[in-house]
Protein backbone atom coordinates (compact mmCIF):
# COMPACT_ATOMS: atom_id res chain seq x y z
CA UNK A 1 0.00 0.00 0.00
CA UNK A 2 1.20 3.54 -0.73
CA UNK A 3 2.43 5.58 2.22
CA UNK A 4 0.06 8.51 1.64
CA UNK A 5 -2.94 6.18 1.45
CA UNK A 6 -1.94 4.38 4.66
CA UNK A 7 -1.57 7.67 6.54
CA UNK A 8 -5.07 8.73 5.44
CA UNK A 9 -6.77 5.39 6.18
CA UNK A 10 -5.08 5.10 9.58
CA UNK A 11 -6.10 8.71 10.26
CA UNK A 12 -2.58 9.70 11.30
CA UNK A 13 -2.99 12.51 8.73
CA UNK A 14 -6.51 13.58 7.80
CA UNK A 15 -6.14 14.15 4.05
CA UNK A 16 -4.16 12.27 1.43
CA UNK A 17 -2.94 15.49 -0.20
CA UNK A 18 -1.56 16.65 3.15
CA UNK A 19 0.10 13.24 3.66
CA UNK A 20 1.73 13.64 0.24
CA UNK A 21 3.04 17.11 1.12
CA UNK A 22 4.48 15.90 4.45
CA UNK A 23 6.21 12.95 2.76
CA UNK A 24 7.58 15.09 -0.08
CA UNK A 25 9.07 17.52 2.47
CA UNK A 26 11.20 14.65 3.82
CA UNK A 27 9.47 14.53 7.22
CA UNK A 28 8.75 10.78 7.09
CA UNK A 29 11.14 7.83 7.17
CA UNK A 30 10.34 4.14 6.65
CA UNK A 31 12.75 1.81 8.46
CA UNK A 32 15.33 4.63 8.55
CA UNK A 33 15.06 5.57 4.85
CA UNK A 34 13.51 8.83 3.63
CA UNK A 35 10.08 8.14 2.18
CA UNK A 36 8.09 9.57 -0.70
CA UNK A 37 4.29 9.58 -0.85
CA UNK A 38 4.46 6.73 -3.37
CA UNK A 39 6.69 4.57 -1.15
CA UNK A 40 5.27 1.15 -0.36
CA UNK A 41 4.60 0.23 3.26
CA UNK A 42 4.16 -3.28 4.66
CA UNK A 43 3.28 -4.92 7.97
CA UNK A 44 6.07 -4.53 10.50
CA UNK A 45 7.52 -1.37 8.92
CA UNK A 46 8.57 1.37 11.32
CA UNK A 47 7.61 4.93 10.41
CA UNK A 48 9.05 8.07 11.97
CA UNK A 49 6.87 11.11 11.28
CA UNK A 50 7.79 14.68 12.19
CA UNK A 51 4.74 16.70 13.23
CA UNK A 52 6.03 20.22 13.94
CA UNK A 53 8.11 19.90 17.13
CA UNK A 54 7.14 16.28 17.74
CA UNK A 55 8.63 13.02 16.40
CA UNK A 56 6.24 10.08 16.42
CA UNK A 57 7.54 6.54 15.83
CA UNK A 58 4.92 3.96 14.86
CA UNK A 59 4.93 0.33 13.76
CA UNK A 60 2.45 -0.86 11.13
CA UNK A 61 0.32 -3.75 12.43
CA UNK A 62 -2.14 -4.19 9.58
CA UNK A 63 -2.99 -2.89 6.10
CA UNK A 64 -6.60 -2.55 4.96
CA UNK A 65 -8.28 -0.67 2.13
CA UNK A 66 -11.06 0.66 4.36
CA UNK A 67 -11.48 0.92 8.09
CA UNK A 68 -14.02 2.47 10.44
CA UNK A 69 -12.94 5.53 12.39
CA UNK A 70 -12.96 3.76 15.76
CA UNK A 71 -10.86 0.87 14.36
CA UNK A 72 -8.21 3.05 12.67
CA UNK A 73 -5.84 2.85 15.65
CA UNK A 74 -5.63 -0.94 15.28
CA UNK A 75 -3.62 -0.47 12.06
CA UNK A 76 -0.57 0.82 13.94
CA UNK A 77 1.13 0.92 17.32
CA UNK A 78 2.81 4.05 18.68
CA UNK A 79 6.29 3.06 19.81
CA UNK A 80 7.35 6.47 21.09
CA UNK A 81 6.62 10.18 20.94
CA UNK A 82 9.29 12.74 21.62
CA UNK A 83 9.94 16.43 21.22
CA UNK A 84 12.45 17.42 18.57
CA UNK A 85 14.51 20.56 18.33
CSV table of N, CA, C and O in Angstrom, one decimal:
chain,number,residue,atom,x,y,z
A,1,UNK,N,0.8,-1.2,0.0
A,1,UNK,CA,0.0,0.0,0.0
A,1,UNK,C,0.9,1.2,0.0
A,1,UNK,O,1.9,1.3,0.6
A,2,UNK,N,0.4,2.3,-0.7
A,2,UNK,CA,1.2,3.5,-0.7
A,2,UNK,C,1.2,4.2,0.6
A,2,UNK,O,0.2,4.1,1.4
A,3,UNK,N,2.3,4.9,0.9
A,3,UNK,CA,2.4,5.6,2.2
A,3,UNK,C,1.3,6.6,2.4
A,3,UNK,O,0.7,6.6,3.5
A,4,UNK,N,1.1,7.5,1.4
A,4,UNK,CA,0.1,8.5,1.6
A,4,UNK,C,-1.3,7.9,1.9
A,4,UNK,O,-2.1,8.4,2.7
A,5,UNK,N,-1.6,6.8,1.2
A,5,UNK,CA,-2.9,6.2,1.5
A,5,UNK,C,-3.0,5.6,2.9
A,5,UNK,O,-4.1,5.7,3.5
A,6,UNK,N,-1.9,4.9,3.3
A,6,UNK,CA,-1.9,4.4,4.7
A,6,UNK,C,-2.1,5.5,5.7
A,6,UNK,O,-2.9,5.3,6.7
A,7,UNK,N,-1.4,6.6,5.6
A,7,UNK,CA,-1.6,7.7,6.5
A,7,UNK,C,-3.0,8.2,6.6
A,7,UNK,O,-3.5,8.5,7.7
A,8,UNK,N,-3.7,8.3,5.5
A,8,UNK,CA,-5.1,8.7,5.4
A,8,UNK,C,-6.0,7.7,6.1
A,8,UNK,O,-6.8,8.0,6.9
A,9,UNK,N,-5.9,6.4,5.7
A,9,UNK,CA,-6.8,5.4,6.2
A,9,UNK,C,-6.6,5.2,7.7
A,9,UNK,O,-7.6,5.0,8.4
A,10,UNK,N,-5.3,5.3,8.1
A,10,UNK,CA,-5.1,5.1,9.6
A,10,UNK,C,-5.4,6.4,10.4
A,10,UNK,O,-5.4,6.3,11.6
A,11,UNK,N,-5.7,7.4,9.7
A,11,UNK,CA,-6.1,8.7,10.3
A,11,UNK,C,-5.0,9.4,11.1
A,11,UNK,O,-5.2,10.1,12.0
A,12,UNK,N,-3.7,9.0,10.7
A,12,UNK,CA,-2.6,9.7,11.3
A,12,UNK,C,-2.5,11.1,10.7
A,12,UNK,O,-2.1,12.1,11.4
A,13,UNK,N,-2.9,11.2,9.4
A,13,UNK,CA,-3.0,12.5,8.7
A,13,UNK,C,-4.4,12.5,8.0
A,13,UNK,O,-4.7,11.5,7.4
A,14,UNK,N,-5.1,13.6,8.2
A,14,UNK,CA,-6.5,13.6,7.8
A,14,UNK,C,-6.8,13.5,6.3
A,14,UNK,O,-7.7,12.8,5.9
A,15,UNK,N,-5.9,14.2,5.5
A,15,UNK,CA,-6.1,14.2,4.1
A,15,UNK,C,-4.9,13.6,3.3
A,15,UNK,O,-3.8,13.8,3.7
A,16,UNK,N,-5.2,12.9,2.2
A,16,UNK,CA,-4.2,12.3,1.4
A,16,UNK,C,-3.2,13.3,0.8
A,16,UNK,O,-2.0,13.1,0.7
A,17,UNK,N,-3.8,14.4,0.4
A,17,UNK,CA,-2.9,15.5,-0.2
A,17,UNK,C,-2.0,16.0,0.8
A,17,UNK,O,-0.8,16.3,0.5
A,18,UNK,N,-2.4,16.2,2.1
A,18,UNK,CA,-1.6,16.6,3.2
A,18,UNK,C,-0.5,15.6,3.5
A,18,UNK,O,0.7,15.9,3.7
A,19,UNK,N,-0.9,14.3,3.4
A,19,UNK,CA,0.1,13.2,3.7
A,19,UNK,C,1.2,13.3,2.6
A,19,UNK,O,2.4,13.1,2.9
A,20,UNK,N,0.8,13.6,1.3
A,20,UNK,CA,1.7,13.6,0.2
A,20,UNK,C,2.7,14.8,0.5
A,20,UNK,O,3.9,14.6,0.3
A,21,UNK,N,2.2,15.9,0.9
A,21,UNK,CA,3.0,17.1,1.1
A,21,UNK,C,4.1,16.8,2.2
A,21,UNK,O,5.2,17.1,2.1
A,22,UNK,N,3.6,16.2,3.3
A,22,UNK,CA,4.5,15.9,4.5
A,22,UNK,C,5.6,14.9,4.0
A,22,UNK,O,6.8,15.1,4.3
A,23,UNK,N,5.2,13.9,3.2
A,23,UNK,CA,6.2,13.0,2.8
A,23,UNK,C,7.2,13.6,1.8
A,23,UNK,O,8.4,13.4,1.9
A,24,UNK,N,6.7,14.4,0.9
A,24,UNK,CA,7.6,15.1,-0.1
A,24,UNK,C,8.5,16.1,0.6
A,24,UNK,O,9.5,16.5,0.0
A,25,UNK,N,8.2,16.6,1.8
A,25,UNK,CA,9.1,17.5,2.5
A,25,UNK,C,10.2,16.8,3.2
A,25,UNK,O,11.0,17.4,3.9
A,26,UNK,N,10.2,15.4,3.2
A,26,UNK,CA,11.2,14.7,3.8
A,26,UNK,C,11.0,14.5,5.3
A,26,UNK,O,11.9,14.3,6.1
A,27,UNK,N,9.7,14.6,5.8
A,27,UNK,CA,9.5,14.5,7.2
A,27,UNK,C,9.0,13.1,7.7
A,27,UNK,O,8.7,12.9,8.8
A,28,UNK,N,9.1,12.1,6.8
A,28,UNK,CA,8.7,10.8,7.1
A,28,UNK,C,9.9,9.8,6.7
A,28,UNK,O,10.4,10.0,5.6
A,29,UNK,N,10.2,8.9,7.5
A,29,UNK,CA,11.1,7.8,7.2
A,29,UNK,C,10.5,6.5,7.4
A,29,UNK,O,9.7,6.3,8.3
A,30,UNK,N,10.8,5.5,6.5
A,30,UNK,CA,10.3,4.1,6.6
A,30,UNK,C,11.6,3.3,6.9
A,30,UNK,O,12.5,3.2,6.1
A,31,UNK,N,11.6,2.7,8.1
A,31,UNK,CA,12.8,1.8,8.5
A,31,UNK,C,14.1,2.5,8.3
A,31,UNK,O,15.1,2.0,7.8
A,32,UNK,N,14.1,3.8,8.6
A,32,UNK,CA,15.3,4.6,8.6
A,32,UNK,C,15.6,5.3,7.2
A,32,UNK,O,16.6,6.0,7.1
A,33,UNK,N,14.8,5.0,6.2
A,33,UNK,CA,15.1,5.6,4.9
A,33,UNK,C,14.0,6.6,4.6
A,33,UNK,O,12.8,6.5,4.9
A,34,UNK,N,14.5,7.8,4.0
A,34,UNK,CA,13.5,8.8,3.6
A,34,UNK,C,12.4,8.3,2.7
A,34,UNK,O,12.7,7.5,1.8
A,35,UNK,N,11.2,8.7,2.9
A,35,UNK,CA,10.1,8.1,2.2
A,35,UNK,C,9.4,9.2,1.3
A,35,UNK,O,9.4,10.4,1.6
A,36,UNK,N,8.9,8.7,0.2
A,36,UNK,CA,8.1,9.6,-0.7
A,36,UNK,C,6.6,9.1,-0.5
A,36,UNK,O,6.4,8.1,0.1
A,37,UNK,N,5.7,9.9,-1.0
A,37,UNK,CA,4.3,9.6,-0.9
A,37,UNK,C,4.0,8.3,-1.5
A,37,UNK,O,3.1,7.5,-1.1
A,38,UNK,N,4.7,8.0,-2.6
A,38,UNK,CA,4.5,6.7,-3.4
A,38,UNK,C,5.2,5.5,-2.8
A,38,UNK,O,5.1,4.4,-3.3
A,39,UNK,N,6.0,5.7,-1.7
A,39,UNK,CA,6.7,4.6,-1.1
A,39,UNK,C,5.7,3.5,-0.7
A,39,UNK,O,4.6,3.8,-0.2
A,40,UNK,N,6.1,2.3,-0.8
A,40,UNK,CA,5.3,1.2,-0.4
A,40,UNK,C,5.5,0.8,1.1
A,40,UNK,O,6.7,0.7,1.5
A,41,UNK,N,4.5,0.6,1.9
A,41,UNK,CA,4.6,0.2,3.3
A,41,UNK,C,4.1,-1.2,3.4
A,41,UNK,O,3.2,-1.6,2.7
A,42,UNK,N,4.6,-1.9,4.4
A,42,UNK,CA,4.2,-3.3,4.7
A,42,UNK,C,4.0,-3.5,6.2
A,42,UNK,O,4.5,-2.7,7.0
A,43,UNK,N,3.4,-4.6,6.5
A,43,UNK,CA,3.3,-4.9,8.0
A,43,UNK,C,4.7,-5.0,8.6
A,43,UNK,O,5.6,-5.5,8.0
A,44,UNK,N,4.8,-4.5,9.8
A,44,UNK,CA,6.1,-4.5,10.5
A,44,UNK,C,7.0,-3.4,10.2
A,44,UNK,O,8.0,-3.2,10.9
A,45,UNK,N,6.7,-2.5,9.2
A,45,UNK,CA,7.5,-1.4,8.9
A,45,UNK,C,7.4,-0.4,10.1
A,45,UNK,O,6.4,-0.2,10.7
A,46,UNK,N,8.5,0.3,10.3
A,46,UNK,CA,8.6,1.4,11.3
A,46,UNK,C,8.6,2.7,10.6
A,46,UNK,O,9.5,3.0,9.9
A,47,UNK,N,7.7,3.6,11.0
A,47,UNK,CA,7.6,4.9,10.4
A,47,UNK,C,8.0,5.9,11.5
A,47,UNK,O,7.6,5.8,12.6
A,48,UNK,N,8.8,6.9,11.1
A,48,UNK,CA,9.0,8.1,12.0
A,48,UNK,C,8.5,9.3,11.3
A,48,UNK,O,8.9,9.6,10.1
A,49,UNK,N,7.5,10.0,11.9
A,49,UNK,CA,6.9,11.1,11.3
A,49,UNK,C,7.1,12.3,12.1
A,49,UNK,O,7.0,12.3,13.3
A,50,UNK,N,7.5,13.4,11.5
A,50,UNK,CA,7.8,14.7,12.2
A,50,UNK,C,6.6,15.6,12.0
A,50,UNK,O,6.2,16.0,11.0
A,51,UNK,N,5.9,15.8,13.2
A,51,UNK,CA,4.7,16.7,13.2
A,51,UNK,C,5.2,17.9,14.0
A,51,UNK,O,5.3,17.9,15.2
A,52,UNK,N,5.6,19.0,13.3
A,52,UNK,CA,6.0,20.2,13.9
A,52,UNK,C,7.2,20.0,14.8
A,52,UNK,O,8.3,19.6,14.4
A,53,UNK,N,7.0,20.1,16.2
A,53,UNK,CA,8.1,19.9,17.1
A,53,UNK,C,8.1,18.5,17.7
A,53,UNK,O,8.8,18.2,18.7
A,54,UNK,N,7.3,17.6,17.2
A,54,UNK,CA,7.1,16.3,17.7
A,54,UNK,C,7.5,15.2,16.7
A,54,UNK,O,7.2,15.3,15.6
A,55,UNK,N,8.3,14.2,17.2
A,55,UNK,CA,8.6,13.0,16.4
A,55,UNK,C,7.8,11.9,16.9
A,55,UNK,O,7.9,11.5,18.1
A,56,UNK,N,7.1,11.2,16.0
A,56,UNK,CA,6.2,10.1,16.4
A,56,UNK,C,6.8,8.9,15.7
A,56,UNK,O,6.9,8.9,14.5
A,57,UNK,N,7.1,7.8,16.4
A,57,UNK,CA,7.5,6.5,15.8
A,57,UNK,C,6.4,5.5,16.0
A,57,UNK,O,5.9,5.3,17.1
A,58,UNK,N,6.0,5.0,14.8
A,58,UNK,CA,4.9,4.0,14.9
A,58,UNK,C,5.4,2.7,14.1
A,58,UNK,O,6.3,2.7,13.3
A,59,UNK,N,4.7,1.6,14.5
A,59,UNK,CA,4.9,0.3,13.8
A,59,UNK,C,3.6,-0.1,13.1
A,59,UNK,O,2.5,0.0,13.8
A,60,UNK,N,3.7,-0.5,11.9
A,60,UNK,CA,2.4,-0.9,11.1
A,60,UNK,C,2.1,-2.3,11.5
A,60,UNK,O,2.8,-3.2,11.4
A,61,UNK,N,0.8,-2.4,12.0
A,61,UNK,CA,0.3,-3.8,12.4
A,61,UNK,C,-0.5,-4.4,11.3
A,61,UNK,O,-0.5,-5.6,11.2
A,62,UNK,N,-1.2,-3.6,10.6
A,62,UNK,CA,-2.1,-4.2,9.6
A,62,UNK,C,-2.3,-3.2,8.4
A,62,UNK,O,-2.2,-2.0,8.6
A,63,UNK,N,-2.7,-3.7,7.3
A,63,UNK,CA,-3.0,-2.9,6.1
A,63,UNK,C,-4.4,-3.3,5.6
A,63,UNK,O,-4.6,-4.4,5.3
A,64,UNK,N,-5.3,-2.3,5.5
A,64,UNK,CA,-6.6,-2.5,5.0
A,64,UNK,C,-7.0,-1.4,4.1
A,64,UNK,O,-6.6,-0.3,4.2
A,65,UNK,N,-7.8,-1.7,3.1
A,65,UNK,CA,-8.3,-0.7,2.1
A,65,UNK,C,-9.2,0.3,2.8
A,65,UNK,O,-9.2,1.5,2.5
A,66,UNK,N,-10.1,-0.2,3.7
A,66,UNK,CA,-11.1,0.7,4.4
A,66,UNK,C,-11.1,0.2,5.8
A,66,UNK,O,-10.9,-0.9,6.1
A,67,UNK,N,-11.4,1.2,6.7
A,67,UNK,CA,-11.5,0.9,8.1
A,67,UNK,C,-12.4,2.0,8.7
A,67,UNK,O,-12.4,3.1,8.3
A,68,UNK,N,-13.2,1.5,9.7
A,68,UNK,CA,-14.0,2.5,10.4
A,68,UNK,C,-13.2,3.4,11.3
A,68,UNK,O,-12.1,3.0,11.8
A,69,UNK,N,-13.7,4.5,11.6
A,69,UNK,CA,-12.9,5.5,12.4
A,69,UNK,C,-12.5,5.0,13.7
A,69,UNK,O,-11.3,5.2,14.1
A,70,UNK,N,-13.3,4.3,14.4
A,70,UNK,CA,-13.0,3.8,15.8
A,70,UNK,C,-12.0,2.6,15.7
A,70,UNK,O,-11.4,2.2,16.7
A,71,UNK,N,-11.8,2.0,14.5
A,71,UNK,CA,-10.9,0.9,14.4
A,71,UNK,C,-9.5,1.3,13.7
A,71,UNK,O,-8.6,0.5,13.6
A,72,UNK,N,-9.4,2.6,13.4
A,72,UNK,CA,-8.2,3.1,12.7
A,72,UNK,C,-6.9,2.8,13.5
A,72,UNK,O,-5.9,2.5,12.9
A,73,UNK,N,-7.0,3.0,14.8
A,73,UNK,CA,-5.8,2.9,15.6
A,73,UNK,C,-5.3,1.4,15.7
A,73,UNK,O,-4.2,1.2,16.2
A,74,UNK,N,-6.1,0.4,15.3
A,74,UNK,CA,-5.6,-0.9,15.3
A,74,UNK,C,-4.6,-1.2,14.2
A,74,UNK,O,-3.9,-2.2,14.2
A,75,UNK,N,-4.5,-0.3,13.2
A,75,UNK,CA,-3.6,-0.5,12.1
A,75,UNK,C,-2.2,-0.2,12.4
A,75,UNK,O,-1.3,-0.6,11.7
A,76,UNK,N,-1.9,0.5,13.5
A,76,UNK,CA,-0.6,0.8,13.9
A,76,UNK,C,-0.4,0.8,15.4
A,76,UNK,O,-1.4,0.9,16.2
A,77,UNK,N,0.8,0.8,15.9
A,77,UNK,CA,1.1,0.9,17.3
A,77,UNK,C,2.2,2.0,17.5
A,77,UNK,O,3.2,2.0,16.8
A,78,UNK,N,1.9,3.0,18.4
A,78,UNK,CA,2.8,4.0,18.7
A,78,UNK,C,3.9,3.5,19.5
A,78,UNK,O,3.7,3.0,20.6
A,79,UNK,N,5.1,3.6,19.1
A,79,UNK,CA,6.3,3.1,19.8
A,79,UNK,C,6.8,4.1,20.8
A,79,UNK,O,7.1,3.9,21.9
A,80,UNK,N,7.0,5.4,20.2
A,80,UNK,CA,7.4,6.5,21.1
A,80,UNK,C,7.0,7.8,20.5
A,80,UNK,O,6.9,7.9,19.3
A,81,UNK,N,6.8,8.8,21.3
A,81,UNK,CA,6.6,10.2,20.9
A,81,UNK,C,7.6,11.0,21.7
A,81,UNK,O,7.8,10.8,22.9
A,82,UNK,N,8.3,11.9,21.0
A,82,UNK,CA,9.3,12.7,21.6
A,82,UNK,C,9.3,14.1,21.0
A,82,UNK,O,9.0,14.3,19.8
A,83,UNK,N,9.8,15.1,21.7
A,83,UNK,CA,9.9,16.4,21.2
A,83,UNK,C,11.2,16.5,20.5
A,83,UNK,O,12.2,15.9,20.9
A,84,UNK,N,11.2,17.2,19.3
A,84,UNK,CA,12.4,17.4,18.6
A,84,UNK,C,12.8,18.9,18.6
A,84,UNK,O,12.0,19.8,18.8
A,85,UNK,N,14.1,19.2,18.3
A,85,UNK,CA,14.5,20.6,18.3
A,85,UNK,C,14.4,21.1,16.9
A,85,UNK,O,14.5,20.5,16.0
